[in-house]
mmCIF file of C-alpha atoms and ligand atoms in Angstrom:
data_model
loop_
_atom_site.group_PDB
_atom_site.id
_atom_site.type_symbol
_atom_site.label_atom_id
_atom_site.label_comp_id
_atom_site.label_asym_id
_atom_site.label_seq_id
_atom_site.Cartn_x
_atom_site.Cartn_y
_atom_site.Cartn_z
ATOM 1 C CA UNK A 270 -46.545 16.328 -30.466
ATOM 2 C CA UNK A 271 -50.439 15.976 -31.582
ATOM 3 C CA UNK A 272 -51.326 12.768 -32.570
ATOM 4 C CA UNK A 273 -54.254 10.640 -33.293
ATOM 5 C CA UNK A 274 -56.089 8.968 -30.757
ATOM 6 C CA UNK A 275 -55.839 4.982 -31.964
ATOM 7 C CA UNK A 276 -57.030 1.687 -31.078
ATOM 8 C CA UNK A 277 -56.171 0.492 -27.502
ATOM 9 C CA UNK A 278 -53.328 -2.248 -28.568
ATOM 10 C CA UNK A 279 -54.359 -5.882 -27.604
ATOM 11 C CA UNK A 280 -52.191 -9.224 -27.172
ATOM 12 C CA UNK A 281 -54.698 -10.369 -29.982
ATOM 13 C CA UNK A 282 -53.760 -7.486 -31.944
ATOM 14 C CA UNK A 283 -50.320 -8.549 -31.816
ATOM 15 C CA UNK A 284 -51.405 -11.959 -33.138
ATOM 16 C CA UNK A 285 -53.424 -10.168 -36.237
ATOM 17 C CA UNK A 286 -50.719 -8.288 -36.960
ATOM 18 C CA UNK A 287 -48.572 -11.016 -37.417
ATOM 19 C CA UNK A 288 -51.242 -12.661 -39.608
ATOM 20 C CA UNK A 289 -51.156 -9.458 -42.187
ATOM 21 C CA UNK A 290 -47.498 -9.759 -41.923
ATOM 22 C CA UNK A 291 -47.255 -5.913 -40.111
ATOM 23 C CA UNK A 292 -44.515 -5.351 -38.126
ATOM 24 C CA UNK A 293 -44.428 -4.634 -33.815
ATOM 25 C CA UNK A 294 -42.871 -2.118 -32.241
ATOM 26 C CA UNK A 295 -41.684 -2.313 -28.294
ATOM 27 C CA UNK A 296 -39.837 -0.446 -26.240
ATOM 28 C CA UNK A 297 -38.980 -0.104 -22.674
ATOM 29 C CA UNK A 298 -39.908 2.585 -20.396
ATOM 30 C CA UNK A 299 -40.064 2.900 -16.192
ATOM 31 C CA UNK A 300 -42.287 5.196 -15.778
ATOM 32 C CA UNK A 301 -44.856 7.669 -16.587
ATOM 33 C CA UNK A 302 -42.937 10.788 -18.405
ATOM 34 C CA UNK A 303 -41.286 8.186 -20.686
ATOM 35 C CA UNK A 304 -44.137 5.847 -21.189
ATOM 36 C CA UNK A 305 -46.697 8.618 -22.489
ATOM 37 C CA UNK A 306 -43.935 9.546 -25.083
ATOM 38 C CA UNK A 307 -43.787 6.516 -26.191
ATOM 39 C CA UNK A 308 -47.505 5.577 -26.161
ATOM 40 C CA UNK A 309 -48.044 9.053 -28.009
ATOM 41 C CA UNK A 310 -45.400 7.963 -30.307
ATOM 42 C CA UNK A 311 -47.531 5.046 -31.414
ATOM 43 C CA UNK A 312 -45.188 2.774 -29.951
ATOM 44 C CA UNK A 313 -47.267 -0.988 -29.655
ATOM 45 C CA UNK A 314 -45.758 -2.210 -26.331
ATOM 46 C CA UNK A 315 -44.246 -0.799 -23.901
ATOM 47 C CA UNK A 316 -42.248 -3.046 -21.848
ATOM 48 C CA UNK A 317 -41.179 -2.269 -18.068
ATOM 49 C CA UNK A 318 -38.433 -4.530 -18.270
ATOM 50 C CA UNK A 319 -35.761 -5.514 -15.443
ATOM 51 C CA UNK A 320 -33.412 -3.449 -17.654
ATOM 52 C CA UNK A 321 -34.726 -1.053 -14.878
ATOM 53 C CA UNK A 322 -31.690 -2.254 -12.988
ATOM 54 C CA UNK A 323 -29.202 -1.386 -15.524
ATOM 55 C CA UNK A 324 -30.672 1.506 -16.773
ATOM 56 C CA UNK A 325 -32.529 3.555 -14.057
ATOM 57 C CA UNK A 326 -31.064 2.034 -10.434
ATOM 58 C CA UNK A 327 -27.587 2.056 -11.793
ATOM 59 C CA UNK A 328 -27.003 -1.954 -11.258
ATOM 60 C CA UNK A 329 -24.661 -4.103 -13.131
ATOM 61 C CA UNK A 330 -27.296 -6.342 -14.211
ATOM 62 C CA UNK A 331 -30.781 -7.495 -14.009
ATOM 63 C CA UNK A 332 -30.170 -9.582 -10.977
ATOM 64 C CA UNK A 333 -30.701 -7.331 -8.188
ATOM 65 C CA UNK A 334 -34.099 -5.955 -9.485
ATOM 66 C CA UNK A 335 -37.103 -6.916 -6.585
ATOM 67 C CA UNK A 336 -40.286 -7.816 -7.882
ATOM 68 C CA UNK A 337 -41.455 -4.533 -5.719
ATOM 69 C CA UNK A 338 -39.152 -2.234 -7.904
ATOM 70 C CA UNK A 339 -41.189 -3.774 -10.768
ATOM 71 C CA UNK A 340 -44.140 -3.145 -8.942
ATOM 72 C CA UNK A 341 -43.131 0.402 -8.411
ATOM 73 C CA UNK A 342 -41.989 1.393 -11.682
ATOM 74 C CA UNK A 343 -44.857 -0.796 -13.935
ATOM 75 C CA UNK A 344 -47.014 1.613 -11.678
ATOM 76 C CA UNK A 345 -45.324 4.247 -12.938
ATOM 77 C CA UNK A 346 -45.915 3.585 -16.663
ATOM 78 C CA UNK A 347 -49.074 2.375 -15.780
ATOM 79 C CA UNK A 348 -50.235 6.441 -15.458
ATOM 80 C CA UNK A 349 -48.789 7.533 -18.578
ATOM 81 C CA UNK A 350 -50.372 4.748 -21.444
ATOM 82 C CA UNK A 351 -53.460 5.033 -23.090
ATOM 83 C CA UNK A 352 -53.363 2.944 -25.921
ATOM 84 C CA UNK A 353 -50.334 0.596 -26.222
ATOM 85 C CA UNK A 354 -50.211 -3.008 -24.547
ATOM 86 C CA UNK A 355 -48.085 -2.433 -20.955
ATOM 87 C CA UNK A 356 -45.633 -5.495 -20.280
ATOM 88 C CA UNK A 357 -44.098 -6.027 -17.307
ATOM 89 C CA UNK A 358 -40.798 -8.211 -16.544
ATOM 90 C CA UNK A 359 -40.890 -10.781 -13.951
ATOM 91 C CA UNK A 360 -37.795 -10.282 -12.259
ATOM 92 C CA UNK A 361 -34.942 -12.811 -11.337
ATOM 93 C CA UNK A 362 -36.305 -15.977 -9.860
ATOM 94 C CA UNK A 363 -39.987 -14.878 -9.261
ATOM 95 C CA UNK A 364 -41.109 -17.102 -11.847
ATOM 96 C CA UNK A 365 -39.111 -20.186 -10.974
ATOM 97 C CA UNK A 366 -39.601 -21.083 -7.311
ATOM 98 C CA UNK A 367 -43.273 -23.046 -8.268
ATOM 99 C CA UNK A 368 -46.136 -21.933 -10.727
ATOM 100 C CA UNK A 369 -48.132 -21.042 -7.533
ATOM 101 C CA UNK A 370 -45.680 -18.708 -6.445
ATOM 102 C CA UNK A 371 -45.120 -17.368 -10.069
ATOM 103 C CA UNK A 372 -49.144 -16.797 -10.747
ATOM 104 C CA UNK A 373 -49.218 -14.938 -7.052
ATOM 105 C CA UNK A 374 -45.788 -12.518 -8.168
ATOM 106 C CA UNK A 375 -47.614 -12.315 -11.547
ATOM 107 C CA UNK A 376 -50.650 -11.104 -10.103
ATOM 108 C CA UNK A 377 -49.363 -8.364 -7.945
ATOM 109 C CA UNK A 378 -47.635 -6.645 -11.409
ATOM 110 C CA UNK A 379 -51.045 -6.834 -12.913
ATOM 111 C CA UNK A 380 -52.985 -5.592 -9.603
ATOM 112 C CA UNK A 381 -50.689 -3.329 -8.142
ATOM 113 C CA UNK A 382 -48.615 -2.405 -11.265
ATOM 114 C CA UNK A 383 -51.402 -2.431 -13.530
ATOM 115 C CA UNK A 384 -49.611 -4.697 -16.366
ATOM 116 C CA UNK A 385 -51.421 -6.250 -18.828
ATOM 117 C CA UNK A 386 -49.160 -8.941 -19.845
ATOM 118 C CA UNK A 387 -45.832 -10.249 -17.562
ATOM 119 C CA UNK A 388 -42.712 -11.214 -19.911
ATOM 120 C CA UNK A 389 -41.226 -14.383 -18.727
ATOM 121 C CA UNK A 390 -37.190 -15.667 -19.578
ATOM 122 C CA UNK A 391 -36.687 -18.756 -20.194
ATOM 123 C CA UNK A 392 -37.682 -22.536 -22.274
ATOM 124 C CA UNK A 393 -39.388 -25.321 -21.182
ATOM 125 C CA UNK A 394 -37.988 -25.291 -17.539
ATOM 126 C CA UNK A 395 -40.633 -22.477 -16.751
ATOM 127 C CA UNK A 396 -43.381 -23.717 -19.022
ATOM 128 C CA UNK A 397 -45.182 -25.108 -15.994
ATOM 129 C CA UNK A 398 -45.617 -21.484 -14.699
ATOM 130 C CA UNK A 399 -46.671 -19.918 -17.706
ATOM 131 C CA UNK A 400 -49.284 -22.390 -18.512
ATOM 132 C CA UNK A 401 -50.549 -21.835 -14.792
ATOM 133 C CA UNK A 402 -50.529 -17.876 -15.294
ATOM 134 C CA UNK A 403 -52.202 -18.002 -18.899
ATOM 135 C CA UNK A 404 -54.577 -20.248 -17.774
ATOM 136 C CA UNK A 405 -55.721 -17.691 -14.548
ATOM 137 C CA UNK A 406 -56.019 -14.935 -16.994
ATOM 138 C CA UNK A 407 -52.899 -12.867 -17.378
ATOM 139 C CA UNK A 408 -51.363 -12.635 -20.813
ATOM 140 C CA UNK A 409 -47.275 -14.318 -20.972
ATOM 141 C CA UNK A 410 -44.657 -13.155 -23.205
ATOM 142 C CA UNK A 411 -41.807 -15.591 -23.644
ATOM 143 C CA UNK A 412 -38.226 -14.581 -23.481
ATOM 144 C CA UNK A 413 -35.698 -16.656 -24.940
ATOM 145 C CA UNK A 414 -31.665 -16.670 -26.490
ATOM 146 C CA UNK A 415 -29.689 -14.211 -24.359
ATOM 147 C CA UNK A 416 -31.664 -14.259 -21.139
ATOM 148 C CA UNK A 417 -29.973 -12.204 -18.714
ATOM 149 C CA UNK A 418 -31.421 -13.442 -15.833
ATOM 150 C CA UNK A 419 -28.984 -16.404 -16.450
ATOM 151 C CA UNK A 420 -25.724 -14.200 -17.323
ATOM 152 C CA UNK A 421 -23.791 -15.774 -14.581
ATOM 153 C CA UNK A 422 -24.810 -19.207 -16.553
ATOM 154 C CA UNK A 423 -24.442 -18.187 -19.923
ATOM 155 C CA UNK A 424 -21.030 -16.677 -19.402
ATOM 156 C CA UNK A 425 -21.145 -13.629 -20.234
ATOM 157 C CA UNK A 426 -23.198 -11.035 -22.978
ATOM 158 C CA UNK A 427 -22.789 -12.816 -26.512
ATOM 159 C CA UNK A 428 -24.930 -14.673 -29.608
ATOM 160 C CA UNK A 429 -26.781 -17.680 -28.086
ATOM 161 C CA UNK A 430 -27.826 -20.652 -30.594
ATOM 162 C CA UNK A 431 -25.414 -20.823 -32.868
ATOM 163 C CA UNK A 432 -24.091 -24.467 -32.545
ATOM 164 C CA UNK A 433 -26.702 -26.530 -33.784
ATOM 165 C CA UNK A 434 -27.850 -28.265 -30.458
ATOM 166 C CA UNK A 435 -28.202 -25.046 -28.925
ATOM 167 C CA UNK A 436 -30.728 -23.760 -32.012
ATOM 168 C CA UNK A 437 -32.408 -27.280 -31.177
ATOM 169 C CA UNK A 438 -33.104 -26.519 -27.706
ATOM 170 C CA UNK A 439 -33.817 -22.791 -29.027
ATOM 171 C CA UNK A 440 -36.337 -24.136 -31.416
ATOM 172 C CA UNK A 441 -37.860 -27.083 -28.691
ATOM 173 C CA UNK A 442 -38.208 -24.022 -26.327
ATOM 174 C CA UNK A 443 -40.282 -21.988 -28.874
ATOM 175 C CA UNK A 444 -42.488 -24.558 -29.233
ATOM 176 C CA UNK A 445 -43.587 -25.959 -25.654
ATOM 177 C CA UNK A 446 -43.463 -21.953 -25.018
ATOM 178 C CA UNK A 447 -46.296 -22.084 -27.684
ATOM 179 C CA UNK A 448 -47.626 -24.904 -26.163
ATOM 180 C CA UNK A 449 -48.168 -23.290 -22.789
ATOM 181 C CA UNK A 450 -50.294 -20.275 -23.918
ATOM 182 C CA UNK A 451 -47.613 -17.287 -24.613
ATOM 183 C CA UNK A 452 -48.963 -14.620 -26.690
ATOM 184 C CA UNK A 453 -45.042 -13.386 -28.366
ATOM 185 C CA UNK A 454 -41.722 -14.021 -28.205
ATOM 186 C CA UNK A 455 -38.838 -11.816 -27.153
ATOM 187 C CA UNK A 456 -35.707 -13.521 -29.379
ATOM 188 C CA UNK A 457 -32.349 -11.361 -28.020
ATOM 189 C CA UNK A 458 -29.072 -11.755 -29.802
ATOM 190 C CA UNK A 459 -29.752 -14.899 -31.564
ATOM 191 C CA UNK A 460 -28.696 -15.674 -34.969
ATOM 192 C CA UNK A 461 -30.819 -13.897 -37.472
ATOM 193 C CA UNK A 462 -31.644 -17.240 -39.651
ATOM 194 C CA UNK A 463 -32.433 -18.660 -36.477
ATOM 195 C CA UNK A 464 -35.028 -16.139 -35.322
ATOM 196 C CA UNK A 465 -36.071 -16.072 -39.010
ATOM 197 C CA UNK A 466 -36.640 -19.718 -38.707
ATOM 198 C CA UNK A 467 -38.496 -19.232 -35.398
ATOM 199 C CA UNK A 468 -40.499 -16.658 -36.955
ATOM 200 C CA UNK A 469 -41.668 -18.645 -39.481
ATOM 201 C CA UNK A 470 -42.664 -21.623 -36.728
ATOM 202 C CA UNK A 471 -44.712 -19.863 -34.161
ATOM 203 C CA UNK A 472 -48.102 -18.903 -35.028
ATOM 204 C CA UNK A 473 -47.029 -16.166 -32.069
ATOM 205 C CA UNK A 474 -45.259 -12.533 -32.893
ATOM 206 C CA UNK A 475 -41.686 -12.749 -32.399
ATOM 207 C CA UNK A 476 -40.010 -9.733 -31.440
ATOM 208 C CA UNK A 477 -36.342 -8.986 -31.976
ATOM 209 C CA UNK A 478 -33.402 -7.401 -30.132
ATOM 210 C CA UNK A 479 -30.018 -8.367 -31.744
ATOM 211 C CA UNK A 480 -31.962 -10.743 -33.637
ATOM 212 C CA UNK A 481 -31.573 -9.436 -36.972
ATOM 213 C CA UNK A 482 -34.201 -8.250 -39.290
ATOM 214 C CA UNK A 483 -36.744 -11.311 -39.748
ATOM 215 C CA UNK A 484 -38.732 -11.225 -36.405
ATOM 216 C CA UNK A 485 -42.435 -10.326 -36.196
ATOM 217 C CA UNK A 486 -41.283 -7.052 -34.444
ATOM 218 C CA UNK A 487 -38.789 -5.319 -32.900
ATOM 219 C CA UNK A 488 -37.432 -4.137 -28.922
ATOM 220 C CA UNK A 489 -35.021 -1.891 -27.732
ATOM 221 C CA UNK A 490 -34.028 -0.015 -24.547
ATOM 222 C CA UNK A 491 -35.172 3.135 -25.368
ATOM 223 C CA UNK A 492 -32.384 4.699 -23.700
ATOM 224 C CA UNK A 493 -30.440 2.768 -25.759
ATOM 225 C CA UNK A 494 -31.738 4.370 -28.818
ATOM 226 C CA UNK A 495 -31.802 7.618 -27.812
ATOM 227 C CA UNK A 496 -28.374 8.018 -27.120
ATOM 228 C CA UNK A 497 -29.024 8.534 -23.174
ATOM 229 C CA UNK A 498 -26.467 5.692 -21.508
ATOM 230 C CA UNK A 499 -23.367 6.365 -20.110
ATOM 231 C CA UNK A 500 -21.564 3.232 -22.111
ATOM 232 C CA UNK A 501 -21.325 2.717 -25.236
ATOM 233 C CA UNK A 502 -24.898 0.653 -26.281
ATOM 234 C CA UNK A 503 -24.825 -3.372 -27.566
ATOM 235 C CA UNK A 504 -23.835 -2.762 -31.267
ATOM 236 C CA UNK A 505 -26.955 -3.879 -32.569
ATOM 237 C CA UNK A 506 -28.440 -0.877 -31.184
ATOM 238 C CA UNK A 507 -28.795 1.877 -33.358
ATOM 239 C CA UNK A 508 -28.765 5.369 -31.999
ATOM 240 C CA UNK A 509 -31.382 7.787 -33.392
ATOM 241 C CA UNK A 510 -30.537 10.700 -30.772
ATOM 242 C CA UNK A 511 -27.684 11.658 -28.419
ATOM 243 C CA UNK A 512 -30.120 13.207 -26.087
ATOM 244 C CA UNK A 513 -27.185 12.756 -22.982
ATOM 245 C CA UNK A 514 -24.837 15.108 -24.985
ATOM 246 C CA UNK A 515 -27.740 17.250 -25.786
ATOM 247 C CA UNK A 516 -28.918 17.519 -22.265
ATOM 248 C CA UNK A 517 -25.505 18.155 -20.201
ATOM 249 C CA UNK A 518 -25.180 20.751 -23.471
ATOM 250 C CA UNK A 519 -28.443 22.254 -21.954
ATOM 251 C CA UNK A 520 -27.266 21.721 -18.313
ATOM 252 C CA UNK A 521 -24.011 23.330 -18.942
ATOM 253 C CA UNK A 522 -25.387 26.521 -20.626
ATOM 254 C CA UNK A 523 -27.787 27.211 -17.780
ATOM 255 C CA UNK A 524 -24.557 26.397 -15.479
ATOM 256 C CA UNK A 525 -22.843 29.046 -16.714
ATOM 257 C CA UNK A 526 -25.602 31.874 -16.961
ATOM 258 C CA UNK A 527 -26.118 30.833 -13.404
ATOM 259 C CA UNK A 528 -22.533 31.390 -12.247
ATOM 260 C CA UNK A 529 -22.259 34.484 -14.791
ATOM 261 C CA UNK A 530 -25.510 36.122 -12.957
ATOM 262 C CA UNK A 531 -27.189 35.997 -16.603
ATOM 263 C CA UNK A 532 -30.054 33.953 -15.083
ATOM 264 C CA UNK A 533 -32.214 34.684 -14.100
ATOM 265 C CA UNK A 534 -32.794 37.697 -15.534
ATOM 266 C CA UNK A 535 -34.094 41.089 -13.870
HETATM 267 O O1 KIV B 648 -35.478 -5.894 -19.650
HETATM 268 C C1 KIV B 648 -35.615 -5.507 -20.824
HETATM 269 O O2 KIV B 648 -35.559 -4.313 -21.142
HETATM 270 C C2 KIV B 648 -35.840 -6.522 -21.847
HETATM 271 C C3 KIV B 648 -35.755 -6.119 -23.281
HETATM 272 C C4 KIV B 648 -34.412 -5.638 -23.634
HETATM 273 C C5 KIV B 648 -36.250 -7.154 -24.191
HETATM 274 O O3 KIV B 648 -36.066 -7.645 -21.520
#
């Protein structure tokens, strides 16, 4: 694919963007094959998030992701963007034990991993570390509605916010999340007039994933979207490929030319 060479992608850009009232595109890669498709796709962000653990290390959840498998794989990506913005998750707990101890995990993803912004879940309870990483230099995206970091709290995968003290807390959150510096806002499976309502409150992107159609931008897992998982995806996802059928297609034919002595040839 020959494309354009375009304008490195900023976290101010992000901000502009939502001024002109453009949309944001993110999606996830873990490492550097699949982030240079995407940044030569024109993709905005690329996020390294902890879906590593579900997608790429074969774990249940997020939970057992290490902030050096973040390292690792944000490394990874690191060697295959050029233009888009590079996000990296900050795994389970490494943002929670004190702000100290969040800036120092923080900095290693941008040092070692060559991030340029960490993604953050959570509300106001880890406001304290994001104000103390914006304020050293490194770029915060917030992270809030199904967070799952928390799954063993929140019960389980399903629509957060929709009693109306939980879209209070939602909407509190949003704001001291503001309030301590963060440059965008993941909103996952949240009501759609809820992150619409969001969207309209924060003078910072919001970007959507089961959110419905009114965020800022939107996120996916990009295996997700190109058919690639062995489960069926979250049904908000919509699949534009089924690149794991296509590919065990692929691996089958060469199976059988193998076994039939058709390859290779003489
Ligand atoms: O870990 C991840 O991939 C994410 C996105 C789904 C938003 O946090």
């Amino acid at each position: 694919m020959v494309t354009k060479p375009r304008p490195k992608v900023r976290t101010r850009t992000l901000i502009q963007r939502k001024r002109k009232g453009e949309r944001i595109t993110m999606l996830t890669a873990y490492d550097a094959l699949w982030s240079s498709m995407l940044d030569e796709a024109g993709i905005d962000v690329v996020l390294v998030g902890d879906s590593l653990g579900n997608v790429i290390l074969g774990h249940r959840d997020t939970i057992p992701v290490t902030l050096d498998d973040m390292v690792h794989h944000t490394a990874a990506a690191r060697r295959g963007v050029e233009s888009a913005l590079l996000v990296a998750d900050m795994p389970f707990i490494t943002a929670r034990l004190s702000p100290d101890e969040a800036l120092r995990n923080a900095a290693r993803l941008v040092q070692e991993g060559g991030a340029e912004a960490v993604k953050i879940e959570g509300g106001r309870e880890v406001c304290p570390a994001i104000a103390h990483i914006v304020e050293s230099g490194i770029p915060v995206c917030g992270h809030l509605g199904l967070v799952p970091q928390s799954i063993h709290q929140l019960g389980g995968y399903r629509v957060q916010g929709r009693e109306s003290d939980a879209a209070e807390r939602m909407r509190a959150d949003a704001d001291a999340l503001v309030e301590a510096g963060v440059f965008a806002i993941v909103l996952e499976l949240i009501p759609a007039d809820l992150a619409g309502e969001i969207t309209k409150r924060v003078p910072v992107p919001t970007i959507g994933i089961g959110a419905g159609p009114d965020c800022d931008g939107q996120v996916l897992v990009s295996h997700d979207l190109l058919g690639l998982g062995r489960d069926k995806p979250p049904s908000f996802v919509k699949e534009y490929a089924h690149l794991r059928q296509d590919a065990q297609r692929a691996v089958q034919a060469w199976l059988r030319d193998v076994l039939k002595g058709k390859f290779p040839e003489r």
